[in-house]
Amino acid sequence: MEFQLTLPVADTSGMSRRVRGAWGGFAAFARAHENHHKSSYLGCAQNFVVQARRQSAPSCTELEGDLDQMLYAMKRACEVKQRPFDQSQAR
């Protein structure tokens, strides 16, 4: 699984020292915040893979359907896990 984090970028050359410092603080916060989400999602995905490897079904089509349902449920559960973190990070 690969994640691409899109983080804010700014040309700080025209910023005052105060604004540049504030920008640096914000950018560091955003990077740490998004890296936490990345780590959490990777954990969810690793758990999914373990569970998916244990599955069997009478046909590939049924197995695919079962795995699709499991993946959807994992995504929902992982999103729910993210909410308290986002709420604790709200500024």
PDB file of C-alpha atoms in Angstrom:
ATOM      1  CA  MET A   1       0.000   0.000   0.000  1.00  0.00           C
ATOM      2  CA  GLU A   2       1.280   3.418  -0.870  1.00  0.00           C
ATOM      3  CA  PHE A   3       0.226   6.756   0.560  1.00  0.00           C
ATOM      4  CA  GLN A   4       0.861  10.124  -0.952  1.00  0.00           C
ATOM      5  CA  LEU A   5       0.525  12.918   1.553  1.00  0.00           C
ATOM      6  CA  THR A   6      -0.193  16.315   0.064  1.00  0.00           C
ATOM      7  CA  LEU A   7       1.047  18.958   2.434  1.00  0.00           C
ATOM      8  CA  PRO A   8       0.847  22.741   2.194  1.00  0.00           C
ATOM      9  CA  VAL A   9       3.776  24.529   0.579  1.00  0.00           C
ATOM     10  CA  ALA A  10       4.509  28.249   0.602  1.00  0.00           C
ATOM     11  CA  ASP A  11       7.212  30.553  -0.655  1.00  0.00           C
ATOM     12  CA  THR A  12       8.468  31.977   2.609  1.00  0.00           C
ATOM     13  CA  SER A  13      10.997  34.362   1.067  1.00  0.00           C
ATOM     14  CA  GLY A  14       8.618  37.319   1.251  1.00  0.00           C
ATOM     15  CA  MET A  15       7.308  36.542   4.722  1.00  0.00           C
ATOM     16  CA  SER A  16       8.269  38.421   7.829  1.00  0.00           C
ATOM     17  CA  ARG A  17      10.172  36.494  10.494  1.00  0.00           C
ATOM     18  CA  ARG A  18       7.002  36.273  12.596  1.00  0.00           C
ATOM     19  CA  VAL A  19       4.837  34.998   9.739  1.00  0.00           C
ATOM     20  CA  ARG A  20       7.582  32.597   8.583  1.00  0.00           C
ATOM     21  CA  GLY A  21       7.754  31.177  12.124  1.00  0.00           C
ATOM     22  CA  ALA A  22       3.988  30.771  12.255  1.00  0.00           C
ATOM     23  CA  TRP A  23       4.028  29.104   8.844  1.00  0.00           C
ATOM     24  CA  GLY A  24       6.775  26.726   9.945  1.00  0.00           C
ATOM     25  CA  GLY A  25       4.765  25.776  13.024  1.00  0.00           C
ATOM     26  CA  PHE A  26       1.650  25.165  10.971  1.00  0.00           C
ATOM     27  CA  ALA A  27       3.516  23.107   8.358  1.00  0.00           C
ATOM     28  CA  ALA A  28       5.121  20.954  11.078  1.00  0.00           C
ATOM     29  CA  PHE A  29       1.723  20.435  12.728  1.00  0.00           C
ATOM     30  CA  ALA A  30       0.126  19.448   9.409  1.00  0.00           C
ATOM     31  CA  ARG A  31       2.962  17.021   8.602  1.00  0.00           C
ATOM     32  CA  ALA A  32       2.755  15.316  12.015  1.00  0.00           C
ATOM     33  CA  HIS A  33      -1.050  15.226  11.866  1.00  0.00           C
ATOM     34  CA  GLU A  34      -1.156  13.610   8.438  1.00  0.00           C
ATOM     35  CA  ASN A  35       1.641  11.167   9.305  1.00  0.00           C
ATOM     36  CA  HIS A  36      -0.475  10.004  12.254  1.00  0.00           C
ATOM     37  CA  HIS A  37      -3.368   9.320   9.875  1.00  0.00           C
ATOM     38  CA  LYS A  38      -1.013   7.494   7.511  1.00  0.00           C
ATOM     39  CA  SER A  39       0.266   5.283  10.318  1.00  0.00           C
ATOM     40  CA  SER A  40      -3.256   4.562  11.511  1.00  0.00           C
ATOM     41  CA  TYR A  41      -4.501   3.673   8.034  1.00  0.00           C
ATOM     42  CA  LEU A  42      -1.513   1.402   7.441  1.00  0.00           C
ATOM     43  CA  GLY A  43      -2.341  -0.409  10.685  1.00  0.00           C
ATOM     44  CA  CYS A  44      -5.926  -0.874   9.536  1.00  0.00           C
ATOM     45  CA  ALA A  45      -4.707  -2.153   6.164  1.00  0.00           C
ATOM     46  CA  GLN A  46      -2.271  -4.602   7.765  1.00  0.00           C
ATOM     47  CA  ASN A  47      -5.072  -6.000   9.924  1.00  0.00           C
ATOM     48  CA  PHE A  48      -7.262  -6.298   6.842  1.00  0.00           C
ATOM     49  CA  VAL A  49      -4.586  -8.276   4.989  1.00  0.00           C
ATOM     50  CA  VAL A  50      -4.237 -10.714   7.897  1.00  0.00           C
ATOM     51  CA  GLN A  51      -8.000 -11.269   7.956  1.00  0.00           C
ATOM     52  CA  ALA A  52      -8.285 -11.437   4.169  1.00  0.00           C
ATOM     53  CA  ARG A  53      -5.661 -14.170   3.936  1.00  0.00           C
ATOM     54  CA  ARG A  54      -7.770 -16.338   6.240  1.00  0.00           C
ATOM     55  CA  GLN A  55     -10.835 -16.153   3.993  1.00  0.00           C
ATOM     56  CA  SER A  56     -12.073 -18.867   1.690  1.00  0.00           C
ATOM     57  CA  ALA A  57     -15.143 -19.272  -0.476  1.00  0.00           C
ATOM     58  CA  PRO A  58     -16.538 -21.787  -2.967  1.00  0.00           C
ATOM     59  CA  SER A  59     -15.629 -19.514  -5.897  1.00  0.00           C
ATOM     60  CA  CYS A  60     -13.376 -16.600  -6.761  1.00  0.00           C
ATOM     61  CA  THR A  61     -16.424 -14.430  -7.374  1.00  0.00           C
ATOM     62  CA  GLU A  62     -17.777 -15.104  -3.894  1.00  0.00           C
ATOM     63  CA  LEU A  63     -14.372 -14.562  -2.351  1.00  0.00           C
ATOM     64  CA  GLU A  64     -14.036 -11.266  -4.184  1.00  0.00           C
ATOM     65  CA  GLY A  65     -17.442 -10.160  -2.933  1.00  0.00           C
ATOM     66  CA  ASP A  66     -16.580 -11.143   0.625  1.00  0.00           C
ATOM     67  CA  LEU A  67     -13.272  -9.277   0.446  1.00  0.00           C
ATOM     68  CA  ASP A  68     -14.960  -6.195  -1.002  1.00  0.00           C
ATOM     69  CA  GLN A  69     -17.377  -6.172   1.938  1.00  0.00           C
ATOM     70  CA  MET A  70     -14.529  -6.653   4.400  1.00  0.00           C
ATOM     71  CA  LEU A  71     -12.540  -3.829   2.814  1.00  0.00           C
ATOM     72  CA  TYR A  72     -15.519  -1.480   2.947  1.00  0.00           C
ATOM     73  CA  ALA A  73     -16.117  -2.357   6.621  1.00  0.00           C
ATOM     74  CA  MET A  74     -12.421  -1.843   7.411  1.00  0.00           C
ATOM     75  CA  LYS A  75     -12.461   1.593   5.777  1.00  0.00           C
ATOM     76  CA  ARG A  76     -15.535   2.632   7.773  1.00  0.00           C
ATOM     77  CA  ALA A  77     -14.062   1.353  11.032  1.00  0.00           C
ATOM     78  CA  CYS A  78     -10.747   3.066  10.365  1.00  0.00           C
ATOM     79  CA  GLU A  79     -12.504   6.368   9.638  1.00  0.00           C
ATOM     80  CA  VAL A  80     -14.350   6.090  12.949  1.00  0.00           C
ATOM     81  CA  LYS A  81     -11.006   5.588  14.706  1.00  0.00           C
ATOM     82  CA  GLN A  82      -9.707   8.812  13.116  1.00  0.00           C
ATOM     83  CA  ARG A  83     -12.450  11.101  14.440  1.00  0.00           C
ATOM     84  CA  PRO A  84     -11.315  11.351  18.084  1.00  0.00           C
ATOM     85  CA  PHE A  85      -7.799  12.180  16.932  1.00  0.00           C
ATOM     86  CA  ASP A  86      -9.066  14.895  14.587  1.00  0.00           C
ATOM     87  CA  GLN A  87     -11.252  16.318  17.345  1.00  0.00           C
ATOM     88  CA  SER A  88      -8.320  16.376  19.764  1.00  0.00           C
ATOM     89  CA  GLN A  89      -6.210  18.195  17.160  1.00  0.00           C
ATOM     90  CA  ALA A  90      -8.791  20.860  16.309  1.00  0.00           C
ATOM     91  CA  ARG A  91      -7.518  24.347  16.902  1.00  0.00           C
TER      92      ARG A  91
END
